[in-house]
Structure formats: structure tokens, C-alpha cells
Coordinates of C-alpha atoms in Angstrom, one line a residue:
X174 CA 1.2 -42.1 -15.2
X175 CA 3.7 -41.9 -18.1
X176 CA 6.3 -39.4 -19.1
X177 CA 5.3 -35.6 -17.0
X178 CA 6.4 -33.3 -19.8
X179 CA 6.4 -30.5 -17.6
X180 CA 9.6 -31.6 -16.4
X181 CA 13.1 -31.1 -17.2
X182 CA 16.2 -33.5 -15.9
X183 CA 19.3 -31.5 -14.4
X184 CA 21.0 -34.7 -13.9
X185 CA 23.0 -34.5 -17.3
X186 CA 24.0 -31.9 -19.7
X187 CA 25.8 -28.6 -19.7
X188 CA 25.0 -26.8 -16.4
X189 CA 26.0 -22.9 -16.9
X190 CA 23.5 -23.5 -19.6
X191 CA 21.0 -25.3 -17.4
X192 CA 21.5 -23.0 -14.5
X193 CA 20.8 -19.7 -16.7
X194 CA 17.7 -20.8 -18.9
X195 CA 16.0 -22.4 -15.7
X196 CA 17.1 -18.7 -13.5
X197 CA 16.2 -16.4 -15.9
X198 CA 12.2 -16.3 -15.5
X199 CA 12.7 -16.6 -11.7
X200 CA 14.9 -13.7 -11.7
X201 CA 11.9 -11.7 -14.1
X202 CA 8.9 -13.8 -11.9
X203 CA 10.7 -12.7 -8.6
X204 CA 11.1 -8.7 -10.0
X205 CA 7.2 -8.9 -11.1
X206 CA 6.2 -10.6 -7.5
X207 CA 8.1 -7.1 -6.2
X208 CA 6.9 -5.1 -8.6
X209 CA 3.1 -6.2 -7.4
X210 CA 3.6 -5.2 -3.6
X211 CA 6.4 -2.1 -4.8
X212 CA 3.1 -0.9 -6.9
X213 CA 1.1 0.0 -3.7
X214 CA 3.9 1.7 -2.0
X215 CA 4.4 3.9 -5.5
X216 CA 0.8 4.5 -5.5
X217 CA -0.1 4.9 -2.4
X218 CA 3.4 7.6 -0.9
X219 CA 2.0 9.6 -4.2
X220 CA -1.4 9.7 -3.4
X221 CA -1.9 9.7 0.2
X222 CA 1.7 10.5 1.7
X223 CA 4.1 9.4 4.1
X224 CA 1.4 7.7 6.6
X225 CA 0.1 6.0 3.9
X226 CA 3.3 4.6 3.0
X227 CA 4.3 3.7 6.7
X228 CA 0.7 1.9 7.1
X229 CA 1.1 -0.3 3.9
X230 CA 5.3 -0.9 4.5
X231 CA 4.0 -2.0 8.1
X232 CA 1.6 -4.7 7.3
X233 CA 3.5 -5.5 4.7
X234 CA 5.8 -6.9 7.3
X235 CA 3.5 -9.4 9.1
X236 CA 1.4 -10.9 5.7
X237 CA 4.9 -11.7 4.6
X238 CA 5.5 -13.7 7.5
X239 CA 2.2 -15.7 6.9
X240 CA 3.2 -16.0 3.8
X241 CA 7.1 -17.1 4.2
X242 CA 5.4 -19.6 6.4
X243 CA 3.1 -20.6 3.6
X244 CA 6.3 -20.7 1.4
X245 CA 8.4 -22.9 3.6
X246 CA 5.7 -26.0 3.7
X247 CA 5.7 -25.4 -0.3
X248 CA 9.0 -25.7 -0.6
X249 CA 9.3 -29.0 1.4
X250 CA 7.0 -29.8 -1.2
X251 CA 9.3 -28.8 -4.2
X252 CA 12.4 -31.0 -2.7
X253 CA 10.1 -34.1 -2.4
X254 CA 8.8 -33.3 -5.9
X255 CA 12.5 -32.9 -7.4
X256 CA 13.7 -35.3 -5.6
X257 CA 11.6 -37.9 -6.5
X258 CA 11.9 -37.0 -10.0
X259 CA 15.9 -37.2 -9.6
X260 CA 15.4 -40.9 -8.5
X261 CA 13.0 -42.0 -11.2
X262 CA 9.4 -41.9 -9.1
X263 CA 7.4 -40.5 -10.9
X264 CA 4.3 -42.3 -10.1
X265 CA 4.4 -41.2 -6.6
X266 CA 4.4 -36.6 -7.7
X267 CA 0.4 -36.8 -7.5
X268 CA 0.2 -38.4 -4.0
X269 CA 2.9 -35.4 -3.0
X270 CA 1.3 -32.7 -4.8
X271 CA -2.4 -34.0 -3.7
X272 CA -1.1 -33.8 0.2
X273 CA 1.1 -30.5 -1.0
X274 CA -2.1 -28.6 -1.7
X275 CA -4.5 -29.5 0.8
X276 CA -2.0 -28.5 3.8
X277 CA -0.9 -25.7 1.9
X278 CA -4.5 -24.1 1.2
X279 CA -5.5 -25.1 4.6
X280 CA -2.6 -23.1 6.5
X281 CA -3.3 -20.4 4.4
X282 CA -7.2 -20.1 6.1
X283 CA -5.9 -20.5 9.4
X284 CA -3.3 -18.3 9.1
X285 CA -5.7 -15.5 7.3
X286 CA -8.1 -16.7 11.0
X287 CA -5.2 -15.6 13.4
X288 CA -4.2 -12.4 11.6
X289 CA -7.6 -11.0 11.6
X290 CA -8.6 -12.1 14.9
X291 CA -5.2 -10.3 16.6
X292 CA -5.1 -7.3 14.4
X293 CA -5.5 -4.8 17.3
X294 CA -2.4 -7.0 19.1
X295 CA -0.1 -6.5 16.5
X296 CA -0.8 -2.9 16.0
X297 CA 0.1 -2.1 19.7
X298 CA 3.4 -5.1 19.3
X299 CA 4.5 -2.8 16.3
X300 CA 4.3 0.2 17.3
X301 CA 2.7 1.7 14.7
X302 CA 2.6 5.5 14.3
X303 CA -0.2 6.5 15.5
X304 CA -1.4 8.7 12.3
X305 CA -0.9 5.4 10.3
X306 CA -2.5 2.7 12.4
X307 CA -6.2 3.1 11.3
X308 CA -4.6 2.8 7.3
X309 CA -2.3 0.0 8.3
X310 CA -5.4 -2.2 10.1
X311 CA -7.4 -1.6 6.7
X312 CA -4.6 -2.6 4.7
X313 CA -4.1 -5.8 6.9
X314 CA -7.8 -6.0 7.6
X315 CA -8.4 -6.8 3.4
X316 CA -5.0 -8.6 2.6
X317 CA -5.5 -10.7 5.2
X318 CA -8.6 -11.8 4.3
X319 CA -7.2 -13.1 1.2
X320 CA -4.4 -14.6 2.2
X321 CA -5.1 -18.3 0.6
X322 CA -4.8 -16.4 -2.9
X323 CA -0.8 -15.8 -2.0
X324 CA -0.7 -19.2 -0.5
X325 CA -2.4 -20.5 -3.4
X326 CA 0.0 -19.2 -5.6
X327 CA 3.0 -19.7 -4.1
X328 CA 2.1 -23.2 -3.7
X329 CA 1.1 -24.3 -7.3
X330 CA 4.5 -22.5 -8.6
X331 CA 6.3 -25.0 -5.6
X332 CA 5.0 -28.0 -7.5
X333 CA 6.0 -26.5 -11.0
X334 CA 9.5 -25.8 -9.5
X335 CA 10.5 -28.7 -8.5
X336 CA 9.8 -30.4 -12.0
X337 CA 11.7 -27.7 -13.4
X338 CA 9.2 -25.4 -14.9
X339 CA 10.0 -21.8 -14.4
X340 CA 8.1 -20.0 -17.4
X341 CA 4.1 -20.7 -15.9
X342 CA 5.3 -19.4 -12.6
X343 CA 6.7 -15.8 -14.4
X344 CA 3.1 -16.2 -16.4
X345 CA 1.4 -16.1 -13.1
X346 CA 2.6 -13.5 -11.4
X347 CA 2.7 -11.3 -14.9
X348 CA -0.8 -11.8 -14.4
X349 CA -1.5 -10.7 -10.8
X350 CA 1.1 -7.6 -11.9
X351 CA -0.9 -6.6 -14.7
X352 CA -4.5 -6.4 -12.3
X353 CA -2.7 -4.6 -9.5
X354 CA -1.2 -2.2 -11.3
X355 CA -4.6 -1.0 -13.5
X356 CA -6.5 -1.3 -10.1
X357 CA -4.2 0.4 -7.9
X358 CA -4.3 3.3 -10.4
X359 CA -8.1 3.0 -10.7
X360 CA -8.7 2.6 -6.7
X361 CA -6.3 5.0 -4.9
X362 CA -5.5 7.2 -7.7
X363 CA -9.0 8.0 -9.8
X364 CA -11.4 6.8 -7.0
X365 CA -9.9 7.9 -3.9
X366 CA -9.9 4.7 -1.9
X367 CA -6.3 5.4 -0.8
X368 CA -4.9 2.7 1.7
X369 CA -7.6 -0.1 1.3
X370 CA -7.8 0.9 -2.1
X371 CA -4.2 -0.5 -2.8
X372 CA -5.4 -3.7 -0.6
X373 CA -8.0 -4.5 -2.7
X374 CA -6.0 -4.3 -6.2
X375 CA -3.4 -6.4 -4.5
X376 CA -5.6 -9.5 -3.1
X377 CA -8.2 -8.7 -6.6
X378 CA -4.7 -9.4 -8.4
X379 CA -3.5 -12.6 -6.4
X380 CA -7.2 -14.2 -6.5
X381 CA -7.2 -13.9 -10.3
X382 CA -3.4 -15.2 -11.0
X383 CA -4.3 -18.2 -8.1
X384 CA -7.8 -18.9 -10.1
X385 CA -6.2 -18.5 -13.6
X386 CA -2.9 -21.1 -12.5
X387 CA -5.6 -23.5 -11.4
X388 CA -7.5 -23.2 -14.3
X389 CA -4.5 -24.1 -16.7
X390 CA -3.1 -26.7 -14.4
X391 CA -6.5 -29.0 -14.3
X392 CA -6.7 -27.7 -18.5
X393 CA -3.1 -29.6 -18.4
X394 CA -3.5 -31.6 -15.7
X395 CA -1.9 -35.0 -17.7
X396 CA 1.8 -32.7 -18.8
X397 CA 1.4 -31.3 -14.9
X398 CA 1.5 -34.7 -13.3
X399 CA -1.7 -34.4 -10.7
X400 CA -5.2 -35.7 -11.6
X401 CA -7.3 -33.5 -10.0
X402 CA -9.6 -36.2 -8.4
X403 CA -11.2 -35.4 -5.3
X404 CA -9.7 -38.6 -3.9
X405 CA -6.1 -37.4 -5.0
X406 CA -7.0 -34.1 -3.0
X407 CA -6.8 -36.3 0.5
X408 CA -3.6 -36.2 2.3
X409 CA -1.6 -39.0 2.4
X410 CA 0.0 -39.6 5.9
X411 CA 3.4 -40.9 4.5
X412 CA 4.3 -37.7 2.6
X413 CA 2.3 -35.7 5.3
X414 CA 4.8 -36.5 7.8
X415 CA 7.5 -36.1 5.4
X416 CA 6.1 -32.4 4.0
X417 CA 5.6 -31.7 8.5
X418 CA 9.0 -32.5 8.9
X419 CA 11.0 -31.2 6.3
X420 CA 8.2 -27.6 6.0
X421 CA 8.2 -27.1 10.1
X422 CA 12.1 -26.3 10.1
X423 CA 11.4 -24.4 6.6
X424 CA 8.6 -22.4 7.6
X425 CA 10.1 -21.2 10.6
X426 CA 13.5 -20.6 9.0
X427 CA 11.4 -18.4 6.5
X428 CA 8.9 -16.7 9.0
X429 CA 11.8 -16.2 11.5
X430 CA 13.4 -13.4 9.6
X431 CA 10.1 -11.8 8.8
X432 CA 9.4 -11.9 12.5
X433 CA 12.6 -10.4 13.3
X434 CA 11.2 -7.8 11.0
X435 CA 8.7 -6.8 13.3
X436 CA 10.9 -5.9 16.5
X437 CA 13.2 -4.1 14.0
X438 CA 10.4 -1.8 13.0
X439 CA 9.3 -1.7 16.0
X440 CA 12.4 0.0 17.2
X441 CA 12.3 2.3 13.8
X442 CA 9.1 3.4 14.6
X443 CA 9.8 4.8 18.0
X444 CA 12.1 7.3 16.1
X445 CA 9.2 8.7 14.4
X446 CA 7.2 8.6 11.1
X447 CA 9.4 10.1 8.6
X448 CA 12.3 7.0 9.7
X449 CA 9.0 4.5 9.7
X450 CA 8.2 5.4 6.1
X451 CA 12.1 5.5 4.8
X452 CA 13.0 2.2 6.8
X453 CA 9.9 0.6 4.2
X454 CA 11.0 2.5 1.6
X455 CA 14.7 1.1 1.8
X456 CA 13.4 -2.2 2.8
X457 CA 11.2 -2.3 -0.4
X458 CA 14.2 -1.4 -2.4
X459 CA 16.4 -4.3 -0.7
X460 CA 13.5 -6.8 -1.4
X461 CA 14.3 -6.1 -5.0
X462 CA 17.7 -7.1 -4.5
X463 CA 16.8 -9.6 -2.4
X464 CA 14.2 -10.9 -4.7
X465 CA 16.1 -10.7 -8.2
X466 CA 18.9 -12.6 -6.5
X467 CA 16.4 -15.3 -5.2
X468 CA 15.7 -16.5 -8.7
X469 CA 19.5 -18.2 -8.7
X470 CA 18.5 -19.8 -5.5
X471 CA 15.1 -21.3 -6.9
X472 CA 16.5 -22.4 -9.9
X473 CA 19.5 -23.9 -8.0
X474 CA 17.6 -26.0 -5.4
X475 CA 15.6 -28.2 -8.0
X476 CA 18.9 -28.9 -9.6
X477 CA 20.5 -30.2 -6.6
X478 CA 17.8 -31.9 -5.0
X479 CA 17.9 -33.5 -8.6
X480 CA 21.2 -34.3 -8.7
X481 CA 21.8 -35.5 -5.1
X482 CA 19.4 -37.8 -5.3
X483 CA 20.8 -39.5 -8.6
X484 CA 24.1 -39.4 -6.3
X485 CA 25.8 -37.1 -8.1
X486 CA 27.7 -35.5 -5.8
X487 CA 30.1 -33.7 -7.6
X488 CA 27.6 -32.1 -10.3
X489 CA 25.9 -30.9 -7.0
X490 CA 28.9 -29.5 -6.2
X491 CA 29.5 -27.5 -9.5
X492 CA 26.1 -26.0 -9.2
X493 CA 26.8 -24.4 -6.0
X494 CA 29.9 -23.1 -7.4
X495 CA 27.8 -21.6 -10.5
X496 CA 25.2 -20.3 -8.0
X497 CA 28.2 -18.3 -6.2
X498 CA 29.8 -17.0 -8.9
X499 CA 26.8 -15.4 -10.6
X500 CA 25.4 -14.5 -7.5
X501 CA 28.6 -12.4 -6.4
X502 CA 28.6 -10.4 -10.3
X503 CA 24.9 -9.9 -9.9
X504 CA 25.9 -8.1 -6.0
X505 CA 28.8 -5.9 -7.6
X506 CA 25.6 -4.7 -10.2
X507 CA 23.2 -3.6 -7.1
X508 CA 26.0 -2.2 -4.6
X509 CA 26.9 0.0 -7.9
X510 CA 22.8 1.3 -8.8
X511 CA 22.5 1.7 -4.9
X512 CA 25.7 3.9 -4.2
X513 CA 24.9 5.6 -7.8
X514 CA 21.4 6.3 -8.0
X515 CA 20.5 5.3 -4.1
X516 CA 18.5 8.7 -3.9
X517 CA 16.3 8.7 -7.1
X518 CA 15.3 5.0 -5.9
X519 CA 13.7 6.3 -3.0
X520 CA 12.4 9.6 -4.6
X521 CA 10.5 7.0 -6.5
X522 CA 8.8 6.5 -3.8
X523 CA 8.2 9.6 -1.6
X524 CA 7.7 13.2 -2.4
X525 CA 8.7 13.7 1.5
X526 CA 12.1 15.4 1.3
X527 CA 12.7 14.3 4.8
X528 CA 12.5 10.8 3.2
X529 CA 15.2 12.1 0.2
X530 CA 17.5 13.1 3.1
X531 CA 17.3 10.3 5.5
X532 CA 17.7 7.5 2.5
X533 CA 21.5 8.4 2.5
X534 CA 21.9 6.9 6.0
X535 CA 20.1 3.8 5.2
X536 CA 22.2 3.1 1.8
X537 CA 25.4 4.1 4.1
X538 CA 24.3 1.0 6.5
X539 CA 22.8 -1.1 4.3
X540 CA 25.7 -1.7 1.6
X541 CA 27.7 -3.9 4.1
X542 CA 24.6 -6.9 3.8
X543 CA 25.5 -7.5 -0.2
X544 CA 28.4 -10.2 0.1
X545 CA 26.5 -11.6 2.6
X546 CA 23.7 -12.2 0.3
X547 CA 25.5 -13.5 -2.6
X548 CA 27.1 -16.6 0.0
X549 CA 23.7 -17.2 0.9
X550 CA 22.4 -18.2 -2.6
X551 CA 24.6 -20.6 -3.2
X552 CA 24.5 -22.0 0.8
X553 CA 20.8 -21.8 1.1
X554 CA 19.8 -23.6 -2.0
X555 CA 22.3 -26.4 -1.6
X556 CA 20.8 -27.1 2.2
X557 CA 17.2 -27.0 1.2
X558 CA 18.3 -29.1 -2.0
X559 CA 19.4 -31.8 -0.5
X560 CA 17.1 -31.4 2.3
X561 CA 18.4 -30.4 5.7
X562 CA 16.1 -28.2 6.9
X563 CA 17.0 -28.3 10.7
X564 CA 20.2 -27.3 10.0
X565 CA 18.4 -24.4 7.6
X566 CA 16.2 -23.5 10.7
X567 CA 19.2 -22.8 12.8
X568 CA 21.9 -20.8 11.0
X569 CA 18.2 -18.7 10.2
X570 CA 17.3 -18.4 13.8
X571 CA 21.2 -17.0 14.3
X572 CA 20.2 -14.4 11.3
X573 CA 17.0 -13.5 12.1
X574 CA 16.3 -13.8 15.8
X575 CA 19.9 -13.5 17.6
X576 CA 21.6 -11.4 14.9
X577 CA 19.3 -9.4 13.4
X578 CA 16.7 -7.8 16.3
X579 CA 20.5 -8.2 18.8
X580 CA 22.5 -6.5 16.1
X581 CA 19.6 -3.7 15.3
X582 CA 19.3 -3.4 19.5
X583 CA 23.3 -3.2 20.6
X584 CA 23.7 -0.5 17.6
X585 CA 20.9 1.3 17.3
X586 CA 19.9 1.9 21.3
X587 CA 23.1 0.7 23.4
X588 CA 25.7 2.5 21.2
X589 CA 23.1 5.1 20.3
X590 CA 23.3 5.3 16.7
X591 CA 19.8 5.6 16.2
X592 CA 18.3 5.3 12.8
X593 CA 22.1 4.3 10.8
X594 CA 22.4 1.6 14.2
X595 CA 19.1 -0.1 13.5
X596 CA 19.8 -0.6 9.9
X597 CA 23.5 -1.6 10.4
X598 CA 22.1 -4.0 12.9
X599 CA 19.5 -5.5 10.2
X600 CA 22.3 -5.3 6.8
X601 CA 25.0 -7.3 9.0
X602 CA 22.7 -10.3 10.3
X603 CA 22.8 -12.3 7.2
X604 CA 26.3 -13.1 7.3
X605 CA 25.1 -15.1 10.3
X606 CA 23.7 -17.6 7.7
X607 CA 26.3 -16.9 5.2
X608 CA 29.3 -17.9 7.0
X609 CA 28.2 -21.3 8.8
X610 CA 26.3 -22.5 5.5
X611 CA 29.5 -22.0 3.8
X612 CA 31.3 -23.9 5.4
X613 CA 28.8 -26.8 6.0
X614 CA 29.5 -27.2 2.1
X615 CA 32.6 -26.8 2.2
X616 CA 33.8 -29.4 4.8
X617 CA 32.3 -31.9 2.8
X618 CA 30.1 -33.8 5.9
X619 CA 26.3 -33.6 4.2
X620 CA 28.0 -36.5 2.1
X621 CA 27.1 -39.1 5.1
X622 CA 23.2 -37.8 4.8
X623 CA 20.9 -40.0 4.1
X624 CA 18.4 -39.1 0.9
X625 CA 15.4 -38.1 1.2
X626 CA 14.6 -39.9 -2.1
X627 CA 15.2 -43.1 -0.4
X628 CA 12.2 -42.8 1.7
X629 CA 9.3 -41.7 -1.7

């Protein structure tokens, strides 16, 4: 196949260096994929108010499970990819990529299938307020519809991820920004479309960024590494049982939290619509965090999936280190803008001054999740690196299922802390993850794994 230019080897050189070049349009492609969703809430709490904003935070909540479920079978993906490049094979990427996109593509139909055949399901599960539902099924109605664009996307900047591009990923995305944004304004602002006006700039934006990353892929398809043949396009049942096994314990590790999501909101929305629409609000505004912060994670994960299966172990190990340490500056930075300027963030986003008044109690709660999130950086990229996505699954399940919806319900409803309970509940589940992935690294033991590289 020859040399795949695309690529870059993290096996040698200096890795502060490495580790920032590689983050830095992660961190600006993660801030652009929030930007494209924080758009629509902007847009749409100007234009048609608090419902509004409730309807579109709300099915927000279950399209970004699909899509973390999407996400998690792309990732598999990216460790095979890295890891195969890590121990020289390059002639077997287009077989993984080949298999990579057709059961990537065809999740995304089946997944876009369940959501619009259970729409009026979920509605009742969630609890919607009532003077948002018929908004929130529009919204979920036309995004859902779409959904192999996001699945699309997130899968072709997998594949460039784990050769260790990050620029084409932060070109995409720039692109899907740049047609939500003049849409959104065109659609619920100037026309009037409201709700399903946002839904349609968003899934216009995704189609065009999916169609355009194609385009340019199959343009470079010799530097990318696949062929494009319809043969290549058939899935191979070696690294389709490898993608099964190593995505199944992702995907539900990614769609677990997201679900949890759901029977928070749930409980947030009995309060009432005003706590519906500042719980998205504040959400939104930790998905920025959370999303910024990610970028050290994606960039971290190719390099140690690189790097452990060259076996070198302790270059693994000083990645995690580097991970941890910018992670925890770039937490001090957020916990300092949210305790500052907290308010203004979510005037951004409501006119509502019940909204203003109530954000104060989520940033009160919600400040104890930060340390949390900087551990998990470092801990999550270092076990999907290297592969162990069982062990992933479970220390998710404790944060997402046990934690976060037990947390949210002991705080919120048994201690009867309402609103400031719920969001404790939800900031204090990650160190759930944090803490046990921690010390899996630390004790040293994932030197006895076997590498997945062994089996390519």
C-alpha cells in the first residue's frame, strides 16, 4: 500500500511537543462541535423562549446517546487503526476502515429507525414539560432523521484519529459550524421556523460536513490509506469481531452516561419548566468544558495505543502523566470563568430572569465535578488506548448508572434538596470513574495485557 502520509508516529520524539500540536485542533474541533449544537440553544432561548430551549436541551439528550453509541464502535475503530500502525501493519488499515464504515453507517440507520419509531415513548419516559413536548418531538422528529450524517462524521474523523490526523477533523466540523450558524439565523430568526427551524440548520450542517469529508477522503484516498472499492466496503469478519468486541463495551460505556442523562432530567423536569430549561442551559455550558477538555483525551489515546503496542511501556506512561497535568491547569481555568462570570454564561442563553437567578445554584453544585474531570482524561484515554474496554464499561456504568441517576435521586428527593440535590448528584458521579481508573494505572497490572496489535 506504501507509506500512509496521513499518519504521524508517536512512538519517538519529544512528547510535550507531540501531545500539544496533535491536542490543539481537538481542543478547537471539540469547541466548534459545541459551538454547532450551543448555536440552536442561543438561537432558539432568543427567539422562541424558555420552552423552546427546554424542547431542544431535551432531545438533545437522547440523539447524543445514539450518537455516543455511534462514537464508541468508532473509536474501537481508531485503537485498531493506531494500533496497527504502532506495530508496523499498515497493509491491514483499509480492511479495518472498510469494516469501520459499513457497521458504523449501518448503526447509524438503525439507530435513526428506533428513535423515530418510539418518539411518543420517550416523550412520556422524560417527562417533558408539557408546553415543550410538541417542539421537542419536531426537534427529535428531523435530527433523528439524519442521524447517519453525525454518525458519518464522527466515524470518518475516528479513522483520521487514530493515524494521527487532527487538522481534517477541526476542518470538518468548521464546516458543519459555519452552515448551522447562517441557517439557524436564516430559519428561526428571519423565517420564523423556530424549533424545527434550528433542527433543520443542524442536520443541513452535518450532511454537508459528512458529504464534503467523503468527498476529500476518496479525492485523497492513496495519503488516507482506504481505496474506496466497493469490495473494500464489505466487512471483514476478523476485524468485525474485533471492532464488536472492543465497540460493545465502548458504546455502552459512552451511551450509559447519556442515558443516565435521561432519568436525571427526568427528575429536573418534574420541578418545573424554568429548572428544565436552566438544567440544559448549565448542562450546555458543562459540555463545553467537558468538550474542550476531551481534545487531550483524543489526542492522548492514539498515542498510547501507539506506543503500547511498539511496547513502550514507559513512554505510555509519561503521556498519561502529560495528559494529567495539562488537564488539571486547563480545570483551574474553567472552575475560575464559571465562579467569575457563571451568570453572564447563562444570560447568554436566556432572557428568562428566573433562568439568571436559578443558574447560581447549578454553578454552586456543579463546581465539585472539575477535579474529577481532569483524572478522567488522563485515566480514560490510557484504558481505551491500550484497549480494555470492559474495564472502561464498568467504572462508566458506576458513573453513569449507579452514581449519577443514585447520587441525583438520594440528594435531590430523599434529602430533599431539590434542584441544588439533582445537580450535586450529577457533578459528583464522575469521580466514580476517576478514582478506580486512577488507580488501575497506577498499580501497574495492565502490563500483563495482552495486545491487541498481536491479533491485526
Amino acid at each position: 500500500m506504501g507509506t500512509i502520509s496521513l499518519s504521524k508516529d508517536f512512538t519517538k520524539g519529544n512528547i510535550v511537543w507531540q501531545l500539544l500540536m496533535f491536542t490543539l485542533p481537538f481542543m478547537a474541533s471539540n469547541a466548534l462541535q459545541v459551538l454547532y449544537s450551543t448555536i440552536d440553544m442561543v438561537i432558539v432561548g432568543k427567539y422562541v423562549g424558555t420552552p423552546g430551549l427546554s424542547a431542544v436541551s431535551q432531545s438533545s439528550q437522547i440523539l447524543n446517546f445514539a450518537t455516543m453509541v455511534c462514537l464508541g464502535f468508532s473509536n474501537a475503530g481508531q485503537v485498531l487503526i493506531s494500533q496497527a500502525l504502532g506495530a508496523g501493519k499498515r497493509r491491514e488499515i483499509n480492511e479495518i476502515i472498510g469494516t469501520l464504515f459499513s457497521l458504523v453507517l449501518g448503526m447509524g440507520v438503525l439507530l435513526s429507525c428506533i428513535i423515530l419509531l418510539a418518539r411518543p415513548w420517550i416523550m412520556n419516559v422524560m417527562n417533558i414539560p408539557e408546553e415543550s413536548r410538541d417542539m421537542a418531538q419536531n426537534y427529535m422528529l428531523i435530527c433523528g432523521g439524519g442521524l447517519v450524517f453525525t454518525a458519518g462524521y464522527n466515524m470518518v474523523s475516528a479513522a483520521l484519529r487514530g493515524m494521527g490526523d487532527s487538522r481534517r477533523p477541526f476542518l470538518f466540523i468548521g464546516i458543519a459550524s459555519a452552515v448551522n450558524l447562517v441557517l439557524d439565523i436564516l430559519f428561526t430568526g428571519m423565517m420564523g421556523f423556530g424549533v424545527a427551524g434550528a433542527a433543520w440548520a443542524t442536520i443541513i450542517g452535518q450532511a454537508v460536513s459528512f458529504l464534503f469529508s467523503v468527498c476529500f477522503l476518496y479525492r485523497n484516498r492513496e495519503a488516507f490509506g482506504f481505496d474506496f472499492r466497493r469490495e473494500s466496503f464489505m466487512p471483514r469478519k476478523k476485524y468485525g469481531r474485533m471492532i464488536a468486541a472492543l465497540g460493545t463495551p465502548m458504546a455502552i460505556q459512552s451511551g450509559c452516561i447519556n442515558l443516565s442523562m435521561l432519568f436525571v432530567n427526568a427528575m429536573v423536569n418534574n420541578v418545573g419548566v424554568v429548572a428544565s430549561a436552566t438544567f440544559g442551559v448549565g448542562v450546555r455550558i458543562d459540555d463545553i468544558v467537558n468538550k474542550i477538555s476531551q481534545g487531550l483525551q483524543y489526542a492522548a489515546m492514539p498515542m498510547i495505543s501507539q506506543n503500547i503496542a511498539a511496547g513502550k511501556q514507559r513512554r505510555t506512561r509519561q503521556v498519561v502523566w502529560y495528559v494529567w497535568l495539562f488537564a488539571f491547569v486547563l480545570m483551574v481555568l474553567f472552575m475560575v470563568v464559571y465562579f467569575v462570570w457563571g451568570r453572564q454564561l447563562f444570560m447568554l442563553f436566556s432572557d428568562d430572569t428566573q433562568v439568571h437567578e436559578l443558574s447560581a445554584t447549578f454553578i454552586r453544585a456543579i463546581l465539585w465535578m472539575f477535579p474529577a474531570m481532569a483524572v478522567m482524561r488522563g485515566s480514560n484515554a490510557f484504558i481505551q488506548g491500550i484497549g480494555n474496554a470492559k474495564l472502561g464499561m464498568m467504572l462508566s456504568l458506576l458513573d453513569g448508572v449507579v452514581l449519577r441517576i443514585g447520587l441525583s435521586w438520594l440528594f435531590g428527593i430523599i434529602l430533599d434538596w431539590g434542584f441544588f440535590g439533582f445537580v450535586l448528584g450529577y457533578g459528583l458521579a464522575p469521580y466514580g470513574c476517576a478514582v478506580p481508573g486512577m488507580i488501575y494505572f497506577l498499580s501497574g497490572v495492565w502490563q500483563r495485557r495482552r495486545v491487541l496489535a498481536e491479533d491485526i
